[in-house]
Amino acid sequence: MKTLGILTQIVAVLIGISFLVGFYIMQIEDDEVLGDRIIGLTVLASVFILLPMFLVLRWRGKKLKDYTLSDENLKKMKDRKKK
């Protein structure tokens, strides 16, 4: 699990750097098309690579049943509210 955390941090830093490179190319180098492409690919990478890695890292070892609104959990909530 520690390896996935480190890998997620490395990917996050690389994605942040690539955002900065995209904005640099758009503003300083005056190549809007290339800058837009770099930023677009970075957004796609953050959604399809970084987000799943982060979700796996945070949800590992947790029970989904504890976070869903089932009849059992609704009854527990109602009982807590009555007290």
Short mmCIF file of N, CA, C and O in Angstrom, two decimals:
data_model
loop_
_atom_site.label_atom_id
_atom_site.label_comp_id
_atom_site.label_asym_id
_atom_site.label_seq_id
_atom_site.Cartn_x
_atom_site.Cartn_y
_atom_site.Cartn_z
N MET A 1 0.82 -1.19 0.00
CA MET A 1 0.00 0.00 0.00
C MET A 1 0.86 1.25 0.00
O MET A 1 0.50 2.25 -0.59
N LYS A 2 1.99 1.17 0.64
CA LYS A 2 2.88 2.32 0.66
C LYS A 2 3.40 2.63 -0.74
O LYS A 2 3.58 3.80 -1.09
N THR A 3 3.61 1.60 -1.55
CA THR A 3 4.09 1.80 -2.91
C THR A 3 3.05 2.54 -3.75
O THR A 3 3.40 3.44 -4.52
N LEU A 4 1.77 2.18 -3.58
CA LEU A 4 0.72 2.86 -4.33
C LEU A 4 0.62 4.32 -3.92
O LEU A 4 0.38 5.19 -4.76
N GLY A 5 0.80 4.62 -2.65
CA GLY A 5 0.77 6.00 -2.18
C GLY A 5 1.89 6.83 -2.78
O GLY A 5 1.67 7.97 -3.21
N ILE A 6 3.07 6.28 -2.81
CA ILE A 6 4.22 6.99 -3.39
C ILE A 6 4.02 7.17 -4.89
O ILE A 6 4.27 8.25 -5.43
N LEU A 7 3.53 6.13 -5.55
CA LEU A 7 3.28 6.21 -6.99
C LEU A 7 2.21 7.25 -7.30
O LEU A 7 2.33 8.01 -8.27
N THR A 8 1.18 7.33 -6.46
CA THR A 8 0.12 8.32 -6.66
C THR A 8 0.68 9.73 -6.49
O THR A 8 0.33 10.64 -7.26
N GLN A 9 1.54 9.93 -5.53
CA GLN A 9 2.15 11.25 -5.34
C GLN A 9 3.02 11.63 -6.52
O GLN A 9 3.01 12.78 -6.97
N ILE A 10 3.78 10.68 -7.04
CA ILE A 10 4.64 10.95 -8.20
C ILE A 10 3.79 11.32 -9.41
O ILE A 10 4.10 12.29 -10.12
N VAL A 11 2.72 10.57 -9.66
CA VAL A 11 1.85 10.87 -10.79
C VAL A 11 1.19 12.24 -10.61
O VAL A 11 1.07 13.01 -11.57
N ALA A 12 0.79 12.58 -9.39
CA ALA A 12 0.18 13.89 -9.14
C ALA A 12 1.16 15.02 -9.42
O ALA A 12 0.80 16.05 -10.02
N VAL A 13 2.41 14.85 -9.02
CA VAL A 13 3.42 15.88 -9.29
C VAL A 13 3.67 16.01 -10.78
O VAL A 13 3.76 17.12 -11.32
N LEU A 14 3.76 14.88 -11.48
CA LEU A 14 3.97 14.93 -12.94
C LEU A 14 2.80 15.60 -13.65
O LEU A 14 3.00 16.36 -14.60
N ILE A 15 1.59 15.33 -13.20
CA ILE A 15 0.42 15.97 -13.81
C ILE A 15 0.44 17.47 -13.53
O ILE A 15 0.13 18.29 -14.41
N GLY A 16 0.81 17.86 -12.32
CA GLY A 16 0.91 19.28 -12.01
C GLY A 16 1.96 19.98 -12.87
O GLY A 16 1.74 21.09 -13.37
N ILE A 17 3.09 19.33 -13.06
CA ILE A 17 4.15 19.89 -13.90
C ILE A 17 3.67 20.02 -15.34
O ILE A 17 3.92 21.03 -16.00
N SER A 18 2.92 19.03 -15.81
CA SER A 18 2.47 19.10 -17.19
C SER A 18 1.41 20.18 -17.39
O SER A 18 1.33 20.79 -18.45
N PHE A 19 0.59 20.46 -16.34
CA PHE A 19 -0.30 21.62 -16.42
C PHE A 19 0.51 22.91 -16.57
O PHE A 19 0.19 23.76 -17.41
N LEU A 20 1.53 23.04 -15.76
CA LEU A 20 2.35 24.24 -15.83
C LEU A 20 3.04 24.38 -17.18
O LEU A 20 3.14 25.48 -17.73
N VAL A 21 3.52 23.27 -17.72
CA VAL A 21 4.16 23.30 -19.04
C VAL A 21 3.15 23.73 -20.11
O VAL A 21 3.45 24.53 -21.00
N GLY A 22 1.93 23.20 -20.02
CA GLY A 22 0.89 23.57 -20.98
C GLY A 22 0.57 25.05 -20.93
O GLY A 22 0.46 25.72 -21.96
N PHE A 23 0.43 25.59 -19.71
CA PHE A 23 0.16 27.03 -19.59
C PHE A 23 1.36 27.87 -20.03
O PHE A 23 1.20 28.94 -20.61
N TYR A 24 2.56 27.39 -19.74
CA TYR A 24 3.76 28.09 -20.18
C TYR A 24 3.81 28.18 -21.70
O TYR A 24 4.08 29.24 -22.26
N ILE A 25 3.55 27.07 -22.36
CA ILE A 25 3.58 27.06 -23.82
C ILE A 25 2.49 27.96 -24.39
O ILE A 25 2.70 28.66 -25.38
N MET A 26 1.32 27.97 -23.76
CA MET A 26 0.24 28.84 -24.24
C MET A 26 0.58 30.32 -24.07
O MET A 26 0.35 31.12 -24.98
N GLN A 27 1.10 30.69 -22.92
CA GLN A 27 1.30 32.11 -22.61
C GLN A 27 2.63 32.66 -23.11
O GLN A 27 2.67 33.72 -23.71
N ILE A 28 3.71 31.96 -22.85
CA ILE A 28 5.04 32.49 -23.15
C ILE A 28 5.45 32.19 -24.59
O ILE A 28 5.95 33.06 -25.31
N GLU A 29 5.24 30.96 -25.02
CA GLU A 29 5.68 30.56 -26.36
C GLU A 29 4.66 30.93 -27.43
O GLU A 29 4.93 30.77 -28.62
N ASP A 30 3.48 31.36 -27.03
CA ASP A 30 2.40 31.77 -27.95
C ASP A 30 2.00 30.67 -28.92
O ASP A 30 1.68 30.92 -30.08
N ASP A 31 2.00 29.43 -28.46
CA ASP A 31 1.51 28.31 -29.28
C ASP A 31 0.28 27.73 -28.57
O ASP A 31 0.37 26.79 -27.78
N GLU A 32 -0.88 28.34 -28.86
CA GLU A 32 -2.10 27.97 -28.14
C GLU A 32 -2.55 26.54 -28.45
O GLU A 32 -3.09 25.86 -27.59
N VAL A 33 -2.36 26.10 -29.67
CA VAL A 33 -2.82 24.77 -30.05
C VAL A 33 -2.06 23.71 -29.27
O VAL A 33 -2.66 22.79 -28.69
N LEU A 34 -0.75 23.81 -29.23
CA LEU A 34 0.06 22.83 -28.50
C LEU A 34 -0.22 22.91 -27.00
O LEU A 34 -0.33 21.88 -26.33
N GLY A 35 -0.34 24.12 -26.49
CA GLY A 35 -0.65 24.29 -25.07
C GLY A 35 -2.00 23.67 -24.70
O GLY A 35 -2.14 23.01 -23.68
N ASP A 36 -3.01 23.89 -25.55
CA ASP A 36 -4.32 23.30 -25.31
C ASP A 36 -4.27 21.78 -25.37
O ASP A 36 -4.94 21.11 -24.58
N ARG A 37 -3.50 21.24 -26.28
CA ARG A 37 -3.38 19.78 -26.37
C ARG A 37 -2.71 19.20 -25.13
O ARG A 37 -3.14 18.17 -24.61
N ILE A 38 -1.66 19.85 -24.67
CA ILE A 38 -0.97 19.37 -23.47
C ILE A 38 -1.90 19.44 -22.26
O ILE A 38 -1.99 18.48 -21.48
N ILE A 39 -2.62 20.53 -22.11
CA ILE A 39 -3.54 20.67 -20.98
C ILE A 39 -4.67 19.64 -21.10
O ILE A 39 -5.07 19.03 -20.11
N GLY A 40 -5.20 19.42 -22.29
CA GLY A 40 -6.26 18.44 -22.49
C GLY A 40 -5.81 17.03 -22.16
O GLY A 40 -6.52 16.27 -21.50
N LEU A 41 -4.62 16.67 -22.61
CA LEU A 41 -4.08 15.34 -22.29
C LEU A 41 -3.81 15.20 -20.80
O LEU A 41 -4.00 14.12 -20.23
N THR A 42 -3.42 16.29 -20.16
CA THR A 42 -3.18 16.26 -18.73
C THR A 42 -4.48 16.04 -17.96
O THR A 42 -4.52 15.28 -16.99
N VAL A 43 -5.55 16.70 -18.41
CA VAL A 43 -6.85 16.51 -17.77
C VAL A 43 -7.30 15.06 -17.93
O VAL A 43 -7.79 14.43 -16.98
N LEU A 44 -7.15 14.51 -19.13
CA LEU A 44 -7.51 13.11 -19.35
C LEU A 44 -6.68 12.18 -18.47
O LEU A 44 -7.20 11.23 -17.89
N ALA A 45 -5.40 12.45 -18.35
CA ALA A 45 -4.54 11.61 -17.51
C ALA A 45 -4.94 11.71 -16.04
O ALA A 45 -4.95 10.71 -15.33
N SER A 46 -5.32 12.91 -15.61
CA SER A 46 -5.71 13.04 -14.21
C SER A 46 -7.03 12.33 -13.93
O SER A 46 -7.21 11.78 -12.85
N VAL A 47 -7.93 12.31 -14.90
CA VAL A 47 -9.22 11.64 -14.70
C VAL A 47 -9.10 10.12 -14.81
O VAL A 47 -9.65 9.39 -13.99
N PHE A 48 -8.37 9.64 -15.80
CA PHE A 48 -8.33 8.21 -16.06
C PHE A 48 -7.17 7.48 -15.39
O PHE A 48 -7.16 6.26 -15.34
N ILE A 49 -6.19 8.19 -14.88
CA ILE A 49 -5.05 7.54 -14.22
C ILE A 49 -4.98 7.93 -12.74
O ILE A 49 -4.99 7.07 -11.86
N LEU A 50 -4.92 9.24 -12.47
CA LEU A 50 -4.72 9.69 -11.09
C LEU A 50 -5.94 9.45 -10.22
O LEU A 50 -5.81 8.98 -9.09
N LEU A 51 -7.13 9.77 -10.71
CA LEU A 51 -8.33 9.60 -9.90
C LEU A 51 -8.57 8.16 -9.49
O LEU A 51 -8.82 7.90 -8.31
N PRO A 52 -8.49 7.16 -10.39
CA PRO A 52 -8.66 5.77 -9.94
C PRO A 52 -7.58 5.33 -8.94
O PRO A 52 -7.88 4.60 -7.99
N MET A 53 -6.35 5.78 -9.14
CA MET A 53 -5.29 5.43 -8.19
C MET A 53 -5.61 5.99 -6.81
O MET A 53 -5.46 5.30 -5.80
N PHE A 54 -6.06 7.24 -6.77
CA PHE A 54 -6.40 7.86 -5.50
C PHE A 54 -7.58 7.16 -4.83
O PHE A 54 -7.57 6.92 -3.62
N LEU A 55 -8.59 6.80 -5.61
CA LEU A 55 -9.76 6.13 -5.05
C LEU A 55 -9.41 4.75 -4.50
O LEU A 55 -9.89 4.36 -3.44
N VAL A 56 -8.59 4.01 -5.21
CA VAL A 56 -8.16 2.70 -4.71
C VAL A 56 -7.36 2.87 -3.42
O VAL A 56 -7.54 2.12 -2.46
N LEU A 57 -6.51 3.87 -3.38
CA LEU A 57 -5.70 4.12 -2.20
C LEU A 57 -6.57 4.46 -0.98
O LEU A 57 -6.34 3.98 0.12
N ARG A 58 -7.60 5.26 -1.17
CA ARG A 58 -8.44 5.70 -0.05
C ARG A 58 -9.49 4.68 0.35
O ARG A 58 -9.91 4.64 1.50
N TRP A 59 -9.98 3.85 -0.58
CA TRP A 59 -11.05 2.91 -0.27
C TRP A 59 -10.54 1.54 0.14
O TRP A 59 -11.33 0.68 0.54
N ARG A 60 -9.26 1.31 0.08
CA ARG A 60 -8.72 0.01 0.42
C ARG A 60 -8.95 -0.29 1.90
O ARG A 60 -8.64 0.51 2.76
N GLY A 61 -9.54 -1.45 2.18
CA GLY A 61 -9.76 -1.87 3.55
C GLY A 61 -11.04 -1.33 4.18
O GLY A 61 -11.28 -1.56 5.35
N LYS A 62 -11.86 -0.63 3.42
CA LYS A 62 -13.11 -0.10 3.97
C LYS A 62 -14.29 -0.88 3.40
O LYS A 62 -14.25 -1.38 2.29
N LYS A 63 -15.34 -0.96 4.20
CA LYS A 63 -16.54 -1.68 3.77
C LYS A 63 -17.51 -0.71 3.12
O LYS A 63 -17.89 0.30 3.73
N LEU A 64 -17.92 -1.00 1.92
CA LEU A 64 -18.85 -0.14 1.21
C LEU A 64 -20.20 -0.11 1.90
O LEU A 64 -20.92 0.88 1.85
N LYS A 65 -20.53 -1.18 2.61
CA LYS A 65 -21.80 -1.28 3.32
C LYS A 65 -21.94 -0.18 4.37
O LYS A 65 -23.05 0.30 4.64
N ASP A 66 -20.84 0.25 4.96
CA ASP A 66 -20.89 1.29 5.97
C ASP A 66 -21.24 2.66 5.40
O ASP A 66 -21.66 3.56 6.13
N TYR A 67 -21.08 2.84 4.09
CA TYR A 67 -21.27 4.15 3.48
C TYR A 67 -22.49 4.23 2.57
O TYR A 67 -22.70 5.25 1.92
N THR A 68 -23.29 3.18 2.51
CA THR A 68 -24.48 3.19 1.66
C THR A 68 -25.74 3.35 2.51
O THR A 68 -25.75 3.02 3.69
N LEU A 69 -26.78 3.86 1.90
CA LEU A 69 -28.05 4.03 2.61
C LEU A 69 -28.90 2.79 2.44
O LEU A 69 -29.79 2.71 1.61
N SER A 70 -28.67 1.81 3.27
CA SER A 70 -29.48 0.60 3.29
C SER A 70 -30.54 0.75 4.36
O SER A 70 -30.54 1.70 5.15
N ASP A 71 -31.48 -0.18 4.39
CA ASP A 71 -32.54 -0.12 5.41
C ASP A 71 -31.95 -0.17 6.82
O ASP A 71 -32.41 0.52 7.72
N GLU A 72 -30.94 -1.00 6.98
CA GLU A 72 -30.30 -1.12 8.29
C GLU A 72 -29.66 0.19 8.74
O GLU A 72 -29.83 0.63 9.88
N ASN A 73 -28.95 0.85 7.82
CA ASN A 73 -28.31 2.12 8.17
C ASN A 73 -29.34 3.22 8.40
O ASN A 73 -29.13 4.10 9.24
N LEU A 74 -30.43 3.21 7.65
CA LEU A 74 -31.48 4.20 7.87
C LEU A 74 -32.12 4.03 9.25
O LEU A 74 -32.42 5.01 9.94
N LYS A 75 -32.32 2.78 9.66
CA LYS A 75 -32.86 2.54 11.00
C LYS A 75 -31.91 3.03 12.08
O LYS A 75 -32.34 3.60 13.09
N LYS A 76 -30.61 2.82 11.88
CA LYS A 76 -29.61 3.30 12.85
C LYS A 76 -29.65 4.82 12.95
O LYS A 76 -29.57 5.39 14.04
N MET A 77 -29.80 5.48 11.81
CA MET A 77 -29.86 6.94 11.80
C MET A 77 -31.11 7.44 12.52
O MET A 77 -31.06 8.42 13.28
N LYS A 78 -32.24 6.79 12.30
CA LYS A 78 -33.47 7.17 12.98
C LYS A 78 -33.37 6.96 14.47
O LYS A 78 -33.85 7.78 15.27
N ASP A 79 -32.74 5.86 14.88
CA ASP A 79 -32.57 5.59 16.31
C ASP A 79 -31.68 6.63 16.97
O ASP A 79 -31.91 7.06 18.10
N ARG A 80 -30.64 7.06 16.30
CA ARG A 80 -29.75 8.09 16.84
C ARG A 80 -30.47 9.42 16.96
O ARG A 80 -30.22 10.21 17.87
N LYS A 81 -31.34 9.70 16.00
CA LYS A 81 -32.07 10.96 16.00
C LYS A 81 -33.06 11.02 17.16
O LYS A 81 -33.28 12.08 17.74
N LYS A 82 -33.64 9.88 17.52
CA LYS A 82 -34.62 9.84 18.62
C LYS A 82 -33.98 10.07 19.97
O LYS A 82 -34.61 10.57 20.88
N LYS A 83 -32.73 9.69 20.11
CA LYS A 83 -32.03 9.83 21.40
C LYS A 83 -31.66 11.22 21.66
O LYS A 83 -31.78 12.18 21.84
#
